[in-house]
Tab-separated table of C-alpha atoms in Angstrom:
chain	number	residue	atom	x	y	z
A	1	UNK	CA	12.966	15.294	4.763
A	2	UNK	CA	12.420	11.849	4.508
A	3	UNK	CA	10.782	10.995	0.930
A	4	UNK	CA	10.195	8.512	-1.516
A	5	UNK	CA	10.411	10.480	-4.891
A	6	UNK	CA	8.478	8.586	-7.529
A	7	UNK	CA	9.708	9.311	-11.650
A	8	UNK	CA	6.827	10.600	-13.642
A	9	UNK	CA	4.136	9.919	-15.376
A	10	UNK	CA	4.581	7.413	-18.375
A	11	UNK	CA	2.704	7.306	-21.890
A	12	UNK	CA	3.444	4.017	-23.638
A	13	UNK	CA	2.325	1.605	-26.445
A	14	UNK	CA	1.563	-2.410	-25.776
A	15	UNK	CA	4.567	-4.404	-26.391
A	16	UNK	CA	6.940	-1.292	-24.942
A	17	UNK	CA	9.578	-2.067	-22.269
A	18	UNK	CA	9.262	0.948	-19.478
A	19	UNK	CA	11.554	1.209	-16.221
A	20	UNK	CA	9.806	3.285	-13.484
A	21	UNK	CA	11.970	4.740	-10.087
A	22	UNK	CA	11.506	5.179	-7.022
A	23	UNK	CA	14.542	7.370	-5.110
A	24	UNK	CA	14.816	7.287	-1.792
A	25	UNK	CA	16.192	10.162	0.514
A	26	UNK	CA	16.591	11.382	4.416
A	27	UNK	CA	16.961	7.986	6.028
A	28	UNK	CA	19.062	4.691	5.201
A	29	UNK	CA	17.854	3.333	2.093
A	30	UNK	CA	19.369	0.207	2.524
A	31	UNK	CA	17.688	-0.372	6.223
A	32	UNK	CA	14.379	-1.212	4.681
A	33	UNK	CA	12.243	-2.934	2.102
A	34	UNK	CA	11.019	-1.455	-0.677
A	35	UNK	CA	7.418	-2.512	-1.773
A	36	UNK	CA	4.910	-1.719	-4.870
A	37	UNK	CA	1.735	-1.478	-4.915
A	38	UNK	CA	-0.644	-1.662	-7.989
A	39	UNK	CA	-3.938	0.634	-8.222
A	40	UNK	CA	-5.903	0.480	-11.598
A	41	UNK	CA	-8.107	3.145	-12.324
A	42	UNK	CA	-11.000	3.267	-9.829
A	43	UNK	CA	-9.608	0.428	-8.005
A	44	UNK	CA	-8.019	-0.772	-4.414
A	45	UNK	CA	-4.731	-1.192	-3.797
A	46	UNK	CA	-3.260	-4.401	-4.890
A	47	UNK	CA	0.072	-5.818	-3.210
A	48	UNK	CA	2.990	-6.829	-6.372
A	49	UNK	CA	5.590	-7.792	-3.910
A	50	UNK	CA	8.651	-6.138	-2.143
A	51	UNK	CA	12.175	-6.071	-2.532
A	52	UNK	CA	15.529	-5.280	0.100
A	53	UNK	CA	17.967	-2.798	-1.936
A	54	UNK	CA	20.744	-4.075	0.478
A	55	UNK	CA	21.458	-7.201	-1.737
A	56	UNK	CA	18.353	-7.069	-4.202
A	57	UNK	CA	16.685	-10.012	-2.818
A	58	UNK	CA	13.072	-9.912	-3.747
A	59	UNK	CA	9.905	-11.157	-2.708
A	60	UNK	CA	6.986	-11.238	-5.469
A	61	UNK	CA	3.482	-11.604	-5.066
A	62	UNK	CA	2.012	-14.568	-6.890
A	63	UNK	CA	-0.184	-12.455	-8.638
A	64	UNK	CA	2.637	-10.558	-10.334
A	65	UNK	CA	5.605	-13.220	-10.303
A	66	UNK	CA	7.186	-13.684	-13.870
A	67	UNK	CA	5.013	-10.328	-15.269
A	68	UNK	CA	7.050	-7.252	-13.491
A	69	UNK	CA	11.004	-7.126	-12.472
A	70	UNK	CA	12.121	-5.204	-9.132
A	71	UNK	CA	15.481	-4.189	-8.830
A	72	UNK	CA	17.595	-1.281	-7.145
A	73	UNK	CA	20.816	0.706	-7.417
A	74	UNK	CA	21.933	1.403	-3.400
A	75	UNK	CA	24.538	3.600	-4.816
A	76	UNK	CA	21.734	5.846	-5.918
A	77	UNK	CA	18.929	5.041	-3.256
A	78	UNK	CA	16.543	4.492	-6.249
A	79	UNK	CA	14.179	1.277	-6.492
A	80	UNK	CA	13.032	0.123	-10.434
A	81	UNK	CA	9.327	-1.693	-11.054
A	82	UNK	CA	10.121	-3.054	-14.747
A	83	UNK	CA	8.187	-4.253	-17.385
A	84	UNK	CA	9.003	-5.885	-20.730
A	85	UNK	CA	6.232	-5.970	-22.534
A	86	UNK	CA	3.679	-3.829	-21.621
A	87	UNK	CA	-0.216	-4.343	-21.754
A	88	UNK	CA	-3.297	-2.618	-21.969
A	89	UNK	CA	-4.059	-4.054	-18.684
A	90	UNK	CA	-1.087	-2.858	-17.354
A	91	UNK	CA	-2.661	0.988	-17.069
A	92	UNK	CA	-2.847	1.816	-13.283
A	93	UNK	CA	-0.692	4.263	-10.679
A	94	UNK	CA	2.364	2.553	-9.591
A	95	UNK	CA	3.189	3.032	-5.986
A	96	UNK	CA	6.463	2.403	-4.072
A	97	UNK	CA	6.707	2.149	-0.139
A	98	UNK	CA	9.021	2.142	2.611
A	99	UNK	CA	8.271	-1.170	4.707
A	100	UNK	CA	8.928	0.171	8.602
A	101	UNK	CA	7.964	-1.685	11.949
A	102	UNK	CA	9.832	-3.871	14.239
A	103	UNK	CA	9.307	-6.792	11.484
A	104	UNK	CA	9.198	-4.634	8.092
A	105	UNK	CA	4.840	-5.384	8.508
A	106	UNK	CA	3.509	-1.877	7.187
A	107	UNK	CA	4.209	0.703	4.697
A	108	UNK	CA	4.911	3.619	6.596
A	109	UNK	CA	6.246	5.514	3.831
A	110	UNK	CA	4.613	6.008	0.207
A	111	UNK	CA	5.542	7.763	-2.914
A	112	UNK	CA	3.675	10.282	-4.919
A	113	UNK	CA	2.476	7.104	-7.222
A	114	UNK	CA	3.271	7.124	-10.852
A	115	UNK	CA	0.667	6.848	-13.555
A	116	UNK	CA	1.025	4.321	-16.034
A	117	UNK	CA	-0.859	4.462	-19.733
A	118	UNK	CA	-0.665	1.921	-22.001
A	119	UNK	CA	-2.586	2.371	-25.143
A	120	UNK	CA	-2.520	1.839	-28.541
B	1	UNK	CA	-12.153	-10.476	-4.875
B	2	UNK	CA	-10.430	-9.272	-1.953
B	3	UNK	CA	-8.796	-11.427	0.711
B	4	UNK	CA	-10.130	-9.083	3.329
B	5	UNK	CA	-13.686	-7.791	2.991
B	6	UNK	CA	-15.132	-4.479	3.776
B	7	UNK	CA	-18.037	-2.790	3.172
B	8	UNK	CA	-18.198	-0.318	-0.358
B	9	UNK	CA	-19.107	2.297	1.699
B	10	UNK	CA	-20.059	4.167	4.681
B	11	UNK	CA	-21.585	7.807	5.290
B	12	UNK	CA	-21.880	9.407	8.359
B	13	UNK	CA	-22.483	13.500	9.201
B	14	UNK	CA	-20.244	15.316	11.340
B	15	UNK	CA	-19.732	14.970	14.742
B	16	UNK	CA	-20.871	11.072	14.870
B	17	UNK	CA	-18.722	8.273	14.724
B	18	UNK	CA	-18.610	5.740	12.215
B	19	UNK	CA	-17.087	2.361	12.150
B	20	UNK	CA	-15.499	0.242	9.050
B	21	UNK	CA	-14.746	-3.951	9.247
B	22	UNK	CA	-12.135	-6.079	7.785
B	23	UNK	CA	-12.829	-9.455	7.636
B	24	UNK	CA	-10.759	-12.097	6.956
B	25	UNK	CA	-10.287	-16.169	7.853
B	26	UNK	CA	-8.303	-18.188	9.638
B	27	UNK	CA	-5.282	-18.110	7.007
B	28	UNK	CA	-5.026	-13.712	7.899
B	29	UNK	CA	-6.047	-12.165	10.606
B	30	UNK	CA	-7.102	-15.007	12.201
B	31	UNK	CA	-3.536	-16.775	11.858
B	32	UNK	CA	-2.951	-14.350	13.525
B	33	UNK	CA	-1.609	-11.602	11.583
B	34	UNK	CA	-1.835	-8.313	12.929
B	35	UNK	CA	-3.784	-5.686	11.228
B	36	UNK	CA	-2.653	-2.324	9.536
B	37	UNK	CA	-5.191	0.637	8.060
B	38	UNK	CA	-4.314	3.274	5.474
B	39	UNK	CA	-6.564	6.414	4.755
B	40	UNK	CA	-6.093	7.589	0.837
B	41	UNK	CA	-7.637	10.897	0.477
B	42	UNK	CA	-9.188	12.268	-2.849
B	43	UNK	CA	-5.547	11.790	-5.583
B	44	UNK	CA	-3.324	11.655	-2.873
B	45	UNK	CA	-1.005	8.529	-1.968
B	46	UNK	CA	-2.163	6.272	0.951
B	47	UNK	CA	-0.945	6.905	4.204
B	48	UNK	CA	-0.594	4.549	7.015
B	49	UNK	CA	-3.078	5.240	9.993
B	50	UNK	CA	-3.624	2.316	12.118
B	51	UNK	CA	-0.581	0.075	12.850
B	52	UNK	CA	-0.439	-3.516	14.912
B	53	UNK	CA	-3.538	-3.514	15.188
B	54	UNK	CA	-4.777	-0.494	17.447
B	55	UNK	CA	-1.882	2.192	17.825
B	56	UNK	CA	-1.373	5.314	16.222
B	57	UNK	CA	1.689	7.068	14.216
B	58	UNK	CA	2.998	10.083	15.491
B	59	UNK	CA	0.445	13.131	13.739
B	60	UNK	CA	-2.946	10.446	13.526
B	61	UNK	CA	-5.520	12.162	15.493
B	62	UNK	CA	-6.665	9.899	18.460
B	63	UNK	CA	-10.098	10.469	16.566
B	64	UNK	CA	-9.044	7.637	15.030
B	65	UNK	CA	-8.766	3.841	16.691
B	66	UNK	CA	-8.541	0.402	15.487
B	67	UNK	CA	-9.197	-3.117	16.914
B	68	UNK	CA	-8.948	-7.335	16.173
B	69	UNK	CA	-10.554	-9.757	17.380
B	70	UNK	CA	-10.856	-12.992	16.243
B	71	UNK	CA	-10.760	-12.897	12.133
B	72	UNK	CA	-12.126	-9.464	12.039
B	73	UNK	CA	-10.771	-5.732	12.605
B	74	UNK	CA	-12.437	-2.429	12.912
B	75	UNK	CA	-11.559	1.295	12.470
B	76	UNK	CA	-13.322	3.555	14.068
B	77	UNK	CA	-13.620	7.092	13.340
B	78	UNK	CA	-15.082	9.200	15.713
B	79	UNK	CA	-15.643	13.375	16.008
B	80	UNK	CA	-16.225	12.992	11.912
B	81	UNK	CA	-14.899	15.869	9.954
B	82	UNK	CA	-15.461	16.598	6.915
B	83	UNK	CA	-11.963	16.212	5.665
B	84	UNK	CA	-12.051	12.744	7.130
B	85	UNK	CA	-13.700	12.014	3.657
B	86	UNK	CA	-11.420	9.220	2.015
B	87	UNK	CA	-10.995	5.839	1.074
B	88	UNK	CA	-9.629	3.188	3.905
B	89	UNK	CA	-7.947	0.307	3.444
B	90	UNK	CA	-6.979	-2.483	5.853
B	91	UNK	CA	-4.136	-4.834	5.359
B	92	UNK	CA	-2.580	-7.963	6.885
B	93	UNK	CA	-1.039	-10.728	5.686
B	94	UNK	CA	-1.845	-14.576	4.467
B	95	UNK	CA	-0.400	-17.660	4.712
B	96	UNK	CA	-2.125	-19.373	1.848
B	97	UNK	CA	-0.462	-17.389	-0.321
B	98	UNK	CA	3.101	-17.822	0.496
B	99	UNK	CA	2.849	-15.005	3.451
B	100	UNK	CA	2.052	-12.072	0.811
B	101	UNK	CA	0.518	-8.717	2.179
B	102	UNK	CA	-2.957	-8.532	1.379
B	103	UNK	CA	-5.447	-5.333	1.425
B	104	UNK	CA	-9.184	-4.960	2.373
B	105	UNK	CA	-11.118	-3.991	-1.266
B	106	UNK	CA	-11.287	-0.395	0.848
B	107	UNK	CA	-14.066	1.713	1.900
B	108	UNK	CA	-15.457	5.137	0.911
B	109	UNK	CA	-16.315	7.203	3.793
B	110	UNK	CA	-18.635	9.943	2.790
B	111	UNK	CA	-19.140	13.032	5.303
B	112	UNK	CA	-22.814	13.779	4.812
């Protein structure tokens, strides 16, 4: 089947570092880009930016650049969204997708979404 | 604020067909970027229903349909069912912000 397997759900305090994954299985991991995509609670989906776990080149939004770190082990199939120093405003669901189409344009493939808590 | 504006919300009972806009400027779908829409049901994970614009992945009913024109899109849903109830999201991209993808602020469709 082909999936994007999401780690779970995360319970952390401002100032934590937190690594989240994002494993990839029945297709080529390395033949597409891998983007996240931000939802706070009650929100719309918000765009962070998108990485290719062939050579870990990656794209950021402006709106996240220099806050959140992509990265990705191919030997592994498994994407990272990282974080430093967490914030209160950094409490949302955390979702990875597959970019597919002709030009990588869409996100035809999405993970379960992981929920992020940061609270004191 | 959204790049691409749709309306909060839009209720329909079952059977009719209902209709949600995405509109952008000349720096999205105007540029012209094509247009994608995702349906999110109630906790679930979006899912991609509308791609390039107007066609269909493999398993979207053909209740569904999408068009551009100019700086605008539309989804149309018609034949509503109740488990049609969901929020929609449109998404494209812009070029005043360095290419970036860029989503709608969503709908929610409400099956009367």
């Amino acid at each position: 089947e082909v999936q994007l397997v999401q780690s779970g759900a995360e319970v952390k305090k401002p100032g934590e570092s937190l690594r989240i994954s994002c494993k990839g299985s029945g297709y080529r991991f390395t033949n597409y880009w891998i983007s996240w995509v931000r939802q706070m609670p009650g929100k719309g989906l918000e765009w962070m930016g998108k990485m290719d776990p062939s050579d870990s080149y990656t794209n950021y939004s402006p709106s996240f650049q220099g806050h959140v770190t992509f990265s990705a082990d191919k030997s592994i199939s498994t994407a990272f969204l990282q974080w430093s120093s967490l914030k209160a405003s950094d409490t949302a669901m955390y979702y990875c997708a597959r970019l597919g189409g002709n030009y990588g344009s869409y996100l035809d493939l999405w993970g379960r979404g992981t929920l992020v808590t940061v609270s004191s | 604020q959204s790049v691409l504006t749709q309306p909060p919300s839009v209720s329909g009972a079952p059977g009719q067909r209902v209709t949600i806009s995405c509109t952008g400027s000349s720096s999205n779908i105007g540029a012209p970027y094509d247009v994608y829409w995702y349906q999110q049901l109630p906790g679930t994970a979006p899912k991609l229903l509308i791609y390039d614009n107007s066609n269909r992945p493999s398993g979207v009913p053909d209740r569904f349909s999408g068009s551009k024109s100019g700086t605008s899109a539309s989804l149309a849903i018609t034949g509503l069912q109740a488990e049609d109830e969901a929020d929609y999201y449109c998404q494209s991209y812009d070029s005043s912000l360095s290419g970036s993808m860029v989503f709608g602020g969503g709908t929610k469709l409400t099956v009367l």
